[in-house]
Amino acid sequence: GITDPTPVLCNALLAGLCFHTYQQVSYMILSRVSPVTHSIGNCVKRVIVIAASVVFFKNPVSMQNAL
């Protein structure tokens, strides 16, 4: 079990803060560009995150996942 919950709580707080910041930036961008542009940017972001995960963390990619 967890004897000291402080690191878990700190990580949860940091994750919440990062997600809140991400949402605020997303709304700020959405107010400046069209919804279609925002949606395309979000799709590109997802591809970049997946590619970075494969490159930096060496996550395995099956042929089915690659397709």
PDB file of N, CA, C and O in Angstrom:
ATOM      1  N   GLY A   1       0.809  -1.189   0.000  1.00  0.00           N
ATOM      2  CA  GLY A   1       0.000   0.000   0.000  1.00  0.00           C
ATOM      3  C   GLY A   1       0.853   1.254   0.000  1.00  0.00           C
ATOM      4  O   GLY A   1       2.063   1.213   0.150  1.00  0.00           O
ATOM      5  N   ILE A   2       0.189   2.334  -0.116  1.00  0.00           N
ATOM      6  CA  ILE A   2       0.865   3.631  -0.104  1.00  0.00           C
ATOM      7  C   ILE A   2       0.966   4.103   1.339  1.00  0.00           C
ATOM      8  O   ILE A   2      -0.041   4.245   2.027  1.00  0.00           O
ATOM      9  N   THR A   3       2.198   4.326   1.799  1.00  0.00           N
ATOM     10  CA  THR A   3       2.386   4.789   3.170  1.00  0.00           C
ATOM     11  C   THR A   3       2.331   6.311   3.261  1.00  0.00           C
ATOM     12  O   THR A   3       1.889   6.853   4.256  1.00  0.00           O
ATOM     13  N   ASP A   4       2.800   6.985   2.212  1.00  0.00           N
ATOM     14  CA  ASP A   4       2.777   8.452   2.190  1.00  0.00           C
ATOM     15  C   ASP A   4       2.029   8.911   0.934  1.00  0.00           C
ATOM     16  O   ASP A   4       2.541   8.786  -0.183  1.00  0.00           O
ATOM     17  N   PRO A   5       0.818   9.431   1.089  1.00  0.00           N
ATOM     18  CA  PRO A   5       0.030   9.831  -0.076  1.00  0.00           C
ATOM     19  C   PRO A   5       0.461  11.162  -0.704  1.00  0.00           C
ATOM     20  O   PRO A   5      -0.060  11.551  -1.740  1.00  0.00           O
ATOM     21  N   THR A   6       1.422  11.840  -0.116  1.00  0.00           N
ATOM     22  CA  THR A   6       1.816  13.159  -0.608  1.00  0.00           C
ATOM     23  C   THR A   6       2.264  13.151  -2.070  1.00  0.00           C
ATOM     24  O   THR A   6       1.797  13.983  -2.847  1.00  0.00           O
ATOM     25  N   PRO A   7       3.143  12.229  -2.503  1.00  0.00           N
ATOM     26  CA  PRO A   7       3.547  12.240  -3.917  1.00  0.00           C
ATOM     27  C   PRO A   7       2.368  11.999  -4.867  1.00  0.00           C
ATOM     28  O   PRO A   7       2.295  12.616  -5.931  1.00  0.00           O
ATOM     29  N   VAL A   8       1.457  11.131  -4.479  1.00  0.00           N
ATOM     30  CA  VAL A   8       0.288  10.854  -5.322  1.00  0.00           C
ATOM     31  C   VAL A   8      -0.580  12.099  -5.423  1.00  0.00           C
ATOM     32  O   VAL A   8      -1.041  12.469  -6.510  1.00  0.00           O
ATOM     33  N   LEU A   9      -0.803  12.762  -4.304  1.00  0.00           N
ATOM     34  CA  LEU A   9      -1.620  13.973  -4.306  1.00  0.00           C
ATOM     35  C   LEU A   9      -0.955  15.094  -5.100  1.00  0.00           C
ATOM     36  O   LEU A   9      -1.630  15.824  -5.825  1.00  0.00           O
ATOM     37  N   CYS A  10       0.360  15.218  -4.987  1.00  0.00           N
ATOM     38  CA  CYS A  10       1.080  16.241  -5.751  1.00  0.00           C
ATOM     39  C   CYS A  10       0.981  15.965  -7.245  1.00  0.00           C
ATOM     40  O   CYS A  10       0.762  16.894  -8.036  1.00  0.00           O
ATOM     41  N   ASN A  11       1.132  14.694  -7.637  1.00  0.00           N
ATOM     42  CA  ASN A  11       1.013  14.339  -9.051  1.00  0.00           C
ATOM     43  C   ASN A  11      -0.399  14.581  -9.561  1.00  0.00           C
ATOM     44  O   ASN A  11      -0.585  15.055 -10.688  1.00  0.00           O
ATOM     45  N   ALA A  12      -1.398  14.268  -8.746  1.00  0.00           N
ATOM     46  CA  ALA A  12      -2.786  14.504  -9.149  1.00  0.00           C
ATOM     47  C   ALA A  12      -3.052  16.003  -9.299  1.00  0.00           C
ATOM     48  O   ALA A  12      -3.715  16.432 -10.253  1.00  0.00           O
ATOM     49  N   LEU A  13      -2.538  16.805  -8.406  1.00  0.00           N
ATOM     50  CA  LEU A  13      -2.705  18.257  -8.480  1.00  0.00           C
ATOM     51  C   LEU A  13      -2.014  18.813  -9.717  1.00  0.00           C
ATOM     52  O   LEU A  13      -2.587  19.630 -10.445  1.00  0.00           O
ATOM     53  N   LEU A  14      -0.808  18.342  -9.994  1.00  0.00           N
ATOM     54  CA  LEU A  14      -0.073  18.799 -11.173  1.00  0.00           C
ATOM     55  C   LEU A  14      -0.794  18.389 -12.457  1.00  0.00           C
ATOM     56  O   LEU A  14      -0.903  19.188 -13.389  1.00  0.00           O
ATOM     57  N   ALA A  15      -1.307  17.162 -12.494  1.00  0.00           N
ATOM     58  CA  ALA A  15      -2.044  16.691 -13.670  1.00  0.00           C
ATOM     59  C   ALA A  15      -3.299  17.534 -13.885  1.00  0.00           C
ATOM     60  O   ALA A  15      -3.627  17.917 -15.014  1.00  0.00           O
ATOM     61  N   GLY A  16      -3.998  17.846 -12.804  1.00  0.00           N
ATOM     62  CA  GLY A  16      -5.193  18.685 -12.898  1.00  0.00           C
ATOM     63  C   GLY A  16      -4.860  20.089 -13.387  1.00  0.00           C
ATOM     64  O   GLY A  16      -5.577  20.649 -14.222  1.00  0.00           O
ATOM     65  N   LEU A  17      -3.795  20.652 -12.891  1.00  0.00           N
ATOM     66  CA  LEU A  17      -3.366  21.985 -13.306  1.00  0.00           C
ATOM     67  C   LEU A  17      -2.976  21.995 -14.785  1.00  0.00           C
ATOM     68  O   LEU A  17      -3.362  22.903 -15.532  1.00  0.00           O
ATOM     69  N   CYS A  18      -2.240  20.961 -15.213  1.00  0.00           N
ATOM     70  CA  CYS A  18      -1.849  20.877 -16.627  1.00  0.00           C
ATOM     71  C   CYS A  18      -3.071  20.730 -17.521  1.00  0.00           C
ATOM     72  O   CYS A  18      -3.154  21.367 -18.578  1.00  0.00           O
ATOM     73  N   PHE A  19      -4.037  19.907 -17.119  1.00  0.00           N
ATOM     74  CA  PHE A  19      -5.230  19.716 -17.933  1.00  0.00           C
ATOM     75  C   PHE A  19      -6.055  20.997 -17.999  1.00  0.00           C
ATOM     76  O   PHE A  19      -6.551  21.374 -19.067  1.00  0.00           O
ATOM     77  N   HIS A  20      -6.179  21.700 -16.887  1.00  0.00           N
ATOM     78  CA  HIS A  20      -6.920  22.966 -16.863  1.00  0.00           C
ATOM     79  C   HIS A  20      -6.251  23.976 -17.801  1.00  0.00           C
ATOM     80  O   HIS A  20      -6.934  24.659 -18.575  1.00  0.00           O
ATOM     81  N   THR A  21      -4.932  24.058 -17.748  1.00  0.00           N
ATOM     82  CA  THR A  21      -4.195  24.973 -18.621  1.00  0.00           C
ATOM     83  C   THR A  21      -4.396  24.595 -20.079  1.00  0.00           C
ATOM     84  O   THR A  21      -4.626  25.466 -20.932  1.00  0.00           O
ATOM     85  N   TYR A  22      -4.335  23.302 -20.377  1.00  0.00           N
ATOM     86  CA  TYR A  22      -4.564  22.829 -21.746  1.00  0.00           C
ATOM     87  C   TYR A  22      -5.950  23.239 -22.236  1.00  0.00           C
ATOM     88  O   TYR A  22      -6.106  23.720 -23.362  1.00  0.00           O
ATOM     89  N   GLN A  23      -6.963  23.077 -21.397  1.00  0.00           N
ATOM     90  CA  GLN A  23      -8.326  23.433 -21.780  1.00  0.00           C
ATOM     91  C   GLN A  23      -8.453  24.940 -22.017  1.00  0.00           C
ATOM     92  O   GLN A  23      -9.115  25.374 -22.964  1.00  0.00           O
ATOM     93  N   GLN A  24      -7.843  25.742 -21.165  1.00  0.00           N
ATOM     94  CA  GLN A  24      -7.911  27.195 -21.317  1.00  0.00           C
ATOM     95  C   GLN A  24      -7.243  27.637 -22.617  1.00  0.00           C
ATOM     96  O   GLN A  24      -7.769  28.479 -23.333  1.00  0.00           O
ATOM     97  N   VAL A  25      -6.077  27.066 -22.913  1.00  0.00           N
ATOM     98  CA  VAL A  25      -5.384  27.404 -24.158  1.00  0.00           C
ATOM     99  C   VAL A  25      -6.207  26.961 -25.361  1.00  0.00           C
ATOM    100  O   VAL A  25      -6.309  27.677 -26.360  1.00  0.00           O
ATOM    101  N   SER A  26      -6.834  25.796 -25.252  1.00  0.00           N
ATOM    102  CA  SER A  26      -7.669  25.295 -26.337  1.00  0.00           C
ATOM    103  C   SER A  26      -8.834  26.245 -26.611  1.00  0.00           C
ATOM    104  O   SER A  26      -9.132  26.565 -27.769  1.00  0.00           O
ATOM    105  N   TYR A  27      -9.490  26.720 -25.571  1.00  0.00           N
ATOM    106  CA  TYR A  27     -10.597  27.682 -25.745  1.00  0.00           C
ATOM    107  C   TYR A  27     -10.092  29.011 -26.309  1.00  0.00           C
ATOM    108  O   TYR A  27     -10.759  29.636 -27.122  1.00  0.00           O
ATOM    109  N   MET A  28      -8.911  29.429 -25.872  1.00  0.00           N
ATOM    110  CA  MET A  28      -8.345  30.674 -26.375  1.00  0.00           C
ATOM    111  C   MET A  28      -8.069  30.560 -27.877  1.00  0.00           C
ATOM    112  O   MET A  28      -8.375  31.471 -28.643  1.00  0.00           O
ATOM    113  N   ILE A  29      -7.509  29.421 -28.288  1.00  0.00           N
ATOM    114  CA  ILE A  29      -7.243  29.209 -29.709  1.00  0.00           C
ATOM    115  C   ILE A  29      -8.549  29.131 -30.488  1.00  0.00           C
ATOM    116  O   ILE A  29      -8.672  29.695 -31.577  1.00  0.00           O
ATOM    117  N   LEU A  30      -9.540  28.432 -29.938  1.00  0.00           N
ATOM    118  CA  LEU A  30     -10.829  28.287 -30.611  1.00  0.00           C
ATOM    119  C   LEU A  30     -11.500  29.640 -30.835  1.00  0.00           C
ATOM    120  O   LEU A  30     -12.188  29.843 -31.838  1.00  0.00           O
ATOM    121  N   SER A  31     -11.272  30.578 -29.935  1.00  0.00           N
ATOM    122  CA  SER A  31     -11.874  31.906 -30.103  1.00  0.00           C
ATOM    123  C   SER A  31     -11.199  32.705 -31.217  1.00  0.00           C
ATOM    124  O   SER A  31     -11.755  33.686 -31.700  1.00  0.00           O
ATOM    125  N   ARG A  32     -10.002  32.249 -31.650  1.00  0.00           N
ATOM    126  CA  ARG A  32      -9.254  32.990 -32.671  1.00  0.00           C
ATOM    127  C   ARG A  32      -9.270  32.345 -34.051  1.00  0.00           C
ATOM    128  O   ARG A  32      -8.924  32.995 -35.030  1.00  0.00           O
ATOM    129  N   VAL A  33      -9.619  31.061 -34.116  1.00  0.00           N
ATOM    130  CA  VAL A  33      -9.632  30.358 -35.404  1.00  0.00           C
ATOM    131  C   VAL A  33     -10.996  29.707 -35.604  1.00  0.00           C
ATOM    132  O   VAL A  33     -11.798  29.622 -34.679  1.00  0.00           O
ATOM    133  N   SER A  34     -11.224  29.230 -36.824  1.00  0.00           N
ATOM    134  CA  SER A  34     -12.498  28.571 -37.100  1.00  0.00           C
ATOM    135  C   SER A  34     -12.527  27.194 -36.430  1.00  0.00           C
ATOM    136  O   SER A  34     -11.471  26.607 -36.166  1.00  0.00           O
ATOM    137  N   PRO A  35     -13.721  26.682 -36.154  1.00  0.00           N
ATOM    138  CA  PRO A  35     -13.817  25.349 -35.550  1.00  0.00           C
ATOM    139  C   PRO A  35     -13.157  24.253 -36.399  1.00  0.00           C
ATOM    140  O   PRO A  35     -12.586  23.312 -35.859  1.00  0.00           O
ATOM    141  N   VAL A  36     -13.227  24.397 -37.730  1.00  0.00           N
ATOM    142  CA  VAL A  36     -12.603  23.398 -38.602  1.00  0.00           C
ATOM    143  C   VAL A  36     -11.082  23.424 -38.432  1.00  0.00           C
ATOM    144  O   VAL A  36     -10.433  22.378 -38.312  1.00  0.00           O
ATOM    145  N   THR A  37     -10.500  24.614 -38.420  1.00  0.00           N
ATOM    146  CA  THR A  37      -9.058  24.748 -38.218  1.00  0.00           C
ATOM    147  C   THR A  37      -8.653  24.174 -36.868  1.00  0.00           C
ATOM    148  O   THR A  37      -7.644  23.471 -36.746  1.00  0.00           O
ATOM    149  N   HIS A  38      -9.448  24.462 -35.838  1.00  0.00           N
ATOM    150  CA  HIS A  38      -9.174  23.947 -34.495  1.00  0.00           C
ATOM    151  C   HIS A  38      -9.213  22.420 -34.490  1.00  0.00           C
ATOM    152  O   HIS A  38      -8.356  21.761 -33.892  1.00  0.00           O
ATOM    153  N   SER A  39     -10.181  21.856 -35.168  1.00  0.00           N
ATOM    154  CA  SER A  39     -10.327  20.399 -35.225  1.00  0.00           C
ATOM    155  C   SER A  39      -9.151  19.753 -35.962  1.00  0.00           C
ATOM    156  O   SER A  39      -8.622  18.726 -35.526  1.00  0.00           O
ATOM    157  N   ILE A  40      -8.735  20.353 -37.061  1.00  0.00           N
ATOM    158  CA  ILE A  40      -7.587  19.829 -37.807  1.00  0.00           C
ATOM    159  C   ILE A  40      -6.328  19.917 -36.949  1.00  0.00           C
ATOM    160  O   ILE A  40      -5.527  18.979 -36.907  1.00  0.00           O
ATOM    161  N   GLY A  41      -6.156  21.025 -36.262  1.00  0.00           N
ATOM    162  CA  GLY A  41      -5.003  21.170 -35.367  1.00  0.00           C
ATOM    163  C   GLY A  41      -5.003  20.115 -34.272  1.00  0.00           C
ATOM    164  O   GLY A  41      -3.955  19.573 -33.906  1.00  0.00           O
ATOM    165  N   ASN A  42      -6.172  19.802 -33.742  1.00  0.00           N
ATOM    166  CA  ASN A  42      -6.285  18.783 -32.705  1.00  0.00           C
ATOM    167  C   ASN A  42      -5.897  17.408 -33.253  1.00  0.00           C
ATOM    168  O   ASN A  42      -5.218  16.638 -32.582  1.00  0.00           O
ATOM    169  N   CYS A  43      -6.308  17.107 -34.476  1.00  0.00           N
ATOM    170  CA  CYS A  43      -5.934  15.826 -35.106  1.00  0.00           C
ATOM    171  C   CYS A  43      -4.428  15.750 -35.320  1.00  0.00           C
ATOM    172  O   CYS A  43      -3.809  14.705 -35.055  1.00  0.00           O
ATOM    173  N   VAL A  44      -3.841  16.837 -35.788  1.00  0.00           N
ATOM    174  CA  VAL A  44      -2.389  16.875 -35.991  1.00  0.00           C
ATOM    175  C   VAL A  44      -1.668  16.697 -34.657  1.00  0.00           C
ATOM    176  O   VAL A  44      -0.674  15.968 -34.566  1.00  0.00           O
ATOM    177  N   LYS A  45      -2.184  17.334 -33.620  1.00  0.00           N
ATOM    178  CA  LYS A  45      -1.585  17.205 -32.288  1.00  0.00           C
ATOM    179  C   LYS A  45      -1.589  15.750 -31.832  1.00  0.00           C
ATOM    180  O   LYS A  45      -0.597  15.256 -31.282  1.00  0.00           O
ATOM    181  N   ARG A  46      -2.677  15.049 -32.078  1.00  0.00           N
ATOM    182  CA  ARG A  46      -2.767  13.638 -31.675  1.00  0.00           C
ATOM    183  C   ARG A  46      -1.726  12.794 -32.400  1.00  0.00           C
ATOM    184  O   ARG A  46      -1.086  11.931 -31.796  1.00  0.00           O
ATOM    185  N   VAL A  47      -1.542  13.044 -33.691  1.00  0.00           N
ATOM    186  CA  VAL A  47      -0.535  12.305 -34.457  1.00  0.00           C
ATOM    187  C   VAL A  47       0.857  12.579 -33.895  1.00  0.00           C
ATOM    188  O   VAL A  47       1.672  11.663 -33.735  1.00  0.00           O
ATOM    189  N   ILE A  48       1.145  13.827 -33.571  1.00  0.00           N
ATOM    190  CA  ILE A  48       2.453  14.196 -33.022  1.00  0.00           C
ATOM    191  C   ILE A  48       2.680  13.532 -31.664  1.00  0.00           C
ATOM    192  O   ILE A  48       3.769  13.023 -31.385  1.00  0.00           O
ATOM    193  N   VAL A  49       1.652  13.503 -30.825  1.00  0.00           N
ATOM    194  CA  VAL A  49       1.780  12.875 -29.505  1.00  0.00           C
ATOM    195  C   VAL A  49       2.052  11.380 -29.652  1.00  0.00           C
ATOM    196  O   VAL A  49       2.912  10.819 -28.962  1.00  0.00           O
ATOM    197  N   ILE A  50       1.344  10.718 -30.563  1.00  0.00           N
ATOM    198  CA  ILE A  50       1.557   9.287 -30.779  1.00  0.00           C
ATOM    199  C   ILE A  50       2.964   9.032 -31.324  1.00  0.00           C
ATOM    200  O   ILE A  50       3.675   8.136 -30.853  1.00  0.00           O
ATOM    201  N   ALA A  51       3.383   9.826 -32.310  1.00  0.00           N
ATOM    202  CA  ALA A  51       4.722   9.654 -32.882  1.00  0.00           C
ATOM    203  C   ALA A  51       5.800   9.900 -31.829  1.00  0.00           C
ATOM    204  O   ALA A  51       6.784   9.144 -31.746  1.00  0.00           O
ATOM    205  N   ALA A  52       5.626  10.917 -31.009  1.00  0.00           N
ATOM    206  CA  ALA A  52       6.604  11.203 -29.954  1.00  0.00           C
ATOM    207  C   ALA A  52       6.654  10.062 -28.941  1.00  0.00           C
ATOM    208  O   ALA A  52       7.734   9.697 -28.458  1.00  0.00           O
ATOM    209  N   SER A  53       5.513   9.492 -28.638  1.00  0.00           N
ATOM    210  CA  SER A  53       5.459   8.362 -27.715  1.00  0.00           C
ATOM    211  C   SER A  53       6.248   7.186 -28.258  1.00  0.00           C
ATOM    212  O   SER A  53       6.993   6.530 -27.527  1.00  0.00           O
ATOM    213  N   VAL A  54       6.098   6.925 -29.550  1.00  0.00           N
ATOM    214  CA  VAL A  54       6.819   5.808 -30.171  1.00  0.00           C
ATOM    215  C   VAL A  54       8.325   6.088 -30.183  1.00  0.00           C
ATOM    216  O   VAL A  54       9.133   5.219 -29.847  1.00  0.00           O
ATOM    217  N   VAL A  55       8.709   7.317 -30.518  1.00  0.00           N
ATOM    218  CA  VAL A  55      10.133   7.649 -30.640  1.00  0.00           C
ATOM    219  C   VAL A  55      10.813   7.741 -29.272  1.00  0.00           C
ATOM    220  O   VAL A  55      11.852   7.107 -29.040  1.00  0.00           O
ATOM    221  N   PHE A  56      10.238   8.503 -28.361  1.00  0.00           N
ATOM    222  CA  PHE A  56      10.912   8.765 -27.092  1.00  0.00           C
ATOM    223  C   PHE A  56      10.760   7.646 -26.075  1.00  0.00           C
ATOM    224  O   PHE A  56      11.685   7.349 -25.327  1.00  0.00           O
ATOM    225  N   PHE A  57       9.586   7.023 -26.017  1.00  0.00           N
ATOM    226  CA  PHE A  57       9.346   5.979 -25.019  1.00  0.00           C
ATOM    227  C   PHE A  57       9.492   4.580 -25.598  1.00  0.00           C
ATOM    228  O   PHE A  57       9.305   3.598 -24.898  1.00  0.00           O
ATOM    229  N   LYS A  58       9.799   4.514 -26.906  1.00  0.00           N
ATOM    230  CA  LYS A  58      10.010   3.242 -27.594  1.00  0.00           C
ATOM    231  C   LYS A  58       8.827   2.288 -27.398  1.00  0.00           C
ATOM    232  O   LYS A  58       9.015   1.086 -27.189  1.00  0.00           O
ATOM    233  N   ASN A  59       7.615   2.838 -27.471  1.00  0.00           N
ATOM    234  CA  ASN A  59       6.415   2.007 -27.385  1.00  0.00           C
ATOM    235  C   ASN A  59       6.317   1.137 -28.629  1.00  0.00           C
ATOM    236  O   ASN A  59       6.491   1.624 -29.746  1.00  0.00           O
ATOM    237  N   PRO A  60       6.026  -0.139 -28.442  1.00  0.00           N
ATOM    238  CA  PRO A  60       5.912  -1.017 -29.619  1.00  0.00           C
ATOM    239  C   PRO A  60       4.669  -0.683 -30.438  1.00  0.00           C
ATOM    240  O   PRO A  60       3.633  -0.293 -29.892  1.00  0.00           O
ATOM    241  N   VAL A  61       4.798  -0.819 -31.746  1.00  0.00           N
ATOM    242  CA  VAL A  61       3.673  -0.545 -32.651  1.00  0.00           C
ATOM    243  C   VAL A  61       3.484  -1.776 -33.538  1.00  0.00           C
ATOM    244  O   VAL A  61       4.392  -2.154 -34.281  1.00  0.00           O
ATOM    245  N   SER A  62       2.314  -2.382 -33.440  1.00  0.00           N
ATOM    246  CA  SER A  62       2.017  -3.529 -34.298  1.00  0.00           C
ATOM    247  C   SER A  62       1.647  -3.013 -35.691  1.00  0.00           C
ATOM    248  O   SER A  62       1.366  -1.835 -35.883  1.00  0.00           O
ATOM    249  N   MET A  63       1.617  -3.905 -36.658  1.00  0.00           N
ATOM    250  CA  MET A  63       1.244  -3.522 -38.023  1.00  0.00           C
ATOM    251  C   MET A  63      -0.184  -3.001 -38.038  1.00  0.00           C
ATOM    252  O   MET A  63      -0.480  -2.016 -38.717  1.00  0.00           O
ATOM    253  N   GLN A  64      -1.060  -3.619 -37.261  1.00  0.00           N
ATOM    254  CA  GLN A  64      -2.464  -3.177 -37.207  1.00  0.00           C
ATOM    255  C   GLN A  64      -2.543  -1.757 -36.646  1.00  0.00           C
ATOM    256  O   GLN A  64      -3.287  -0.920 -37.173  1.00  0.00           O
ATOM    257  N   ASN A  65      -1.801  -1.464 -35.609  1.00  0.00           N
ATOM    258  CA  ASN A  65      -1.811  -0.114 -35.039  1.00  0.00           C
ATOM    259  C   ASN A  65      -1.229   0.904 -35.996  1.00  0.00           C
ATOM    260  O   ASN A  65      -1.694   2.036 -36.075  1.00  0.00           O
ATOM    261  N   ALA A  66      -0.178   0.507 -36.720  1.00  0.00           N
ATOM    262  CA  ALA A  66       0.440   1.424 -37.673  1.00  0.00           C
ATOM    263  C   ALA A  66      -0.523   1.792 -38.793  1.00  0.00           C
ATOM    264  O   ALA A  66      -0.558   2.933 -39.242  1.00  0.00           O
ATOM    265  N   LEU A  67      -1.291   0.806 -39.240  1.00  0.00           N
ATOM    266  CA  LEU A  67      -2.260   1.084 -40.313  1.00  0.00           C
ATOM    267  C   LEU A  67      -3.373   1.944 -39.790  1.00  0.00           C
ATOM    268  O   LEU A  67      -3.907   2.795 -40.449  1.00  0.00           O
TER     269      LEU A  67
END
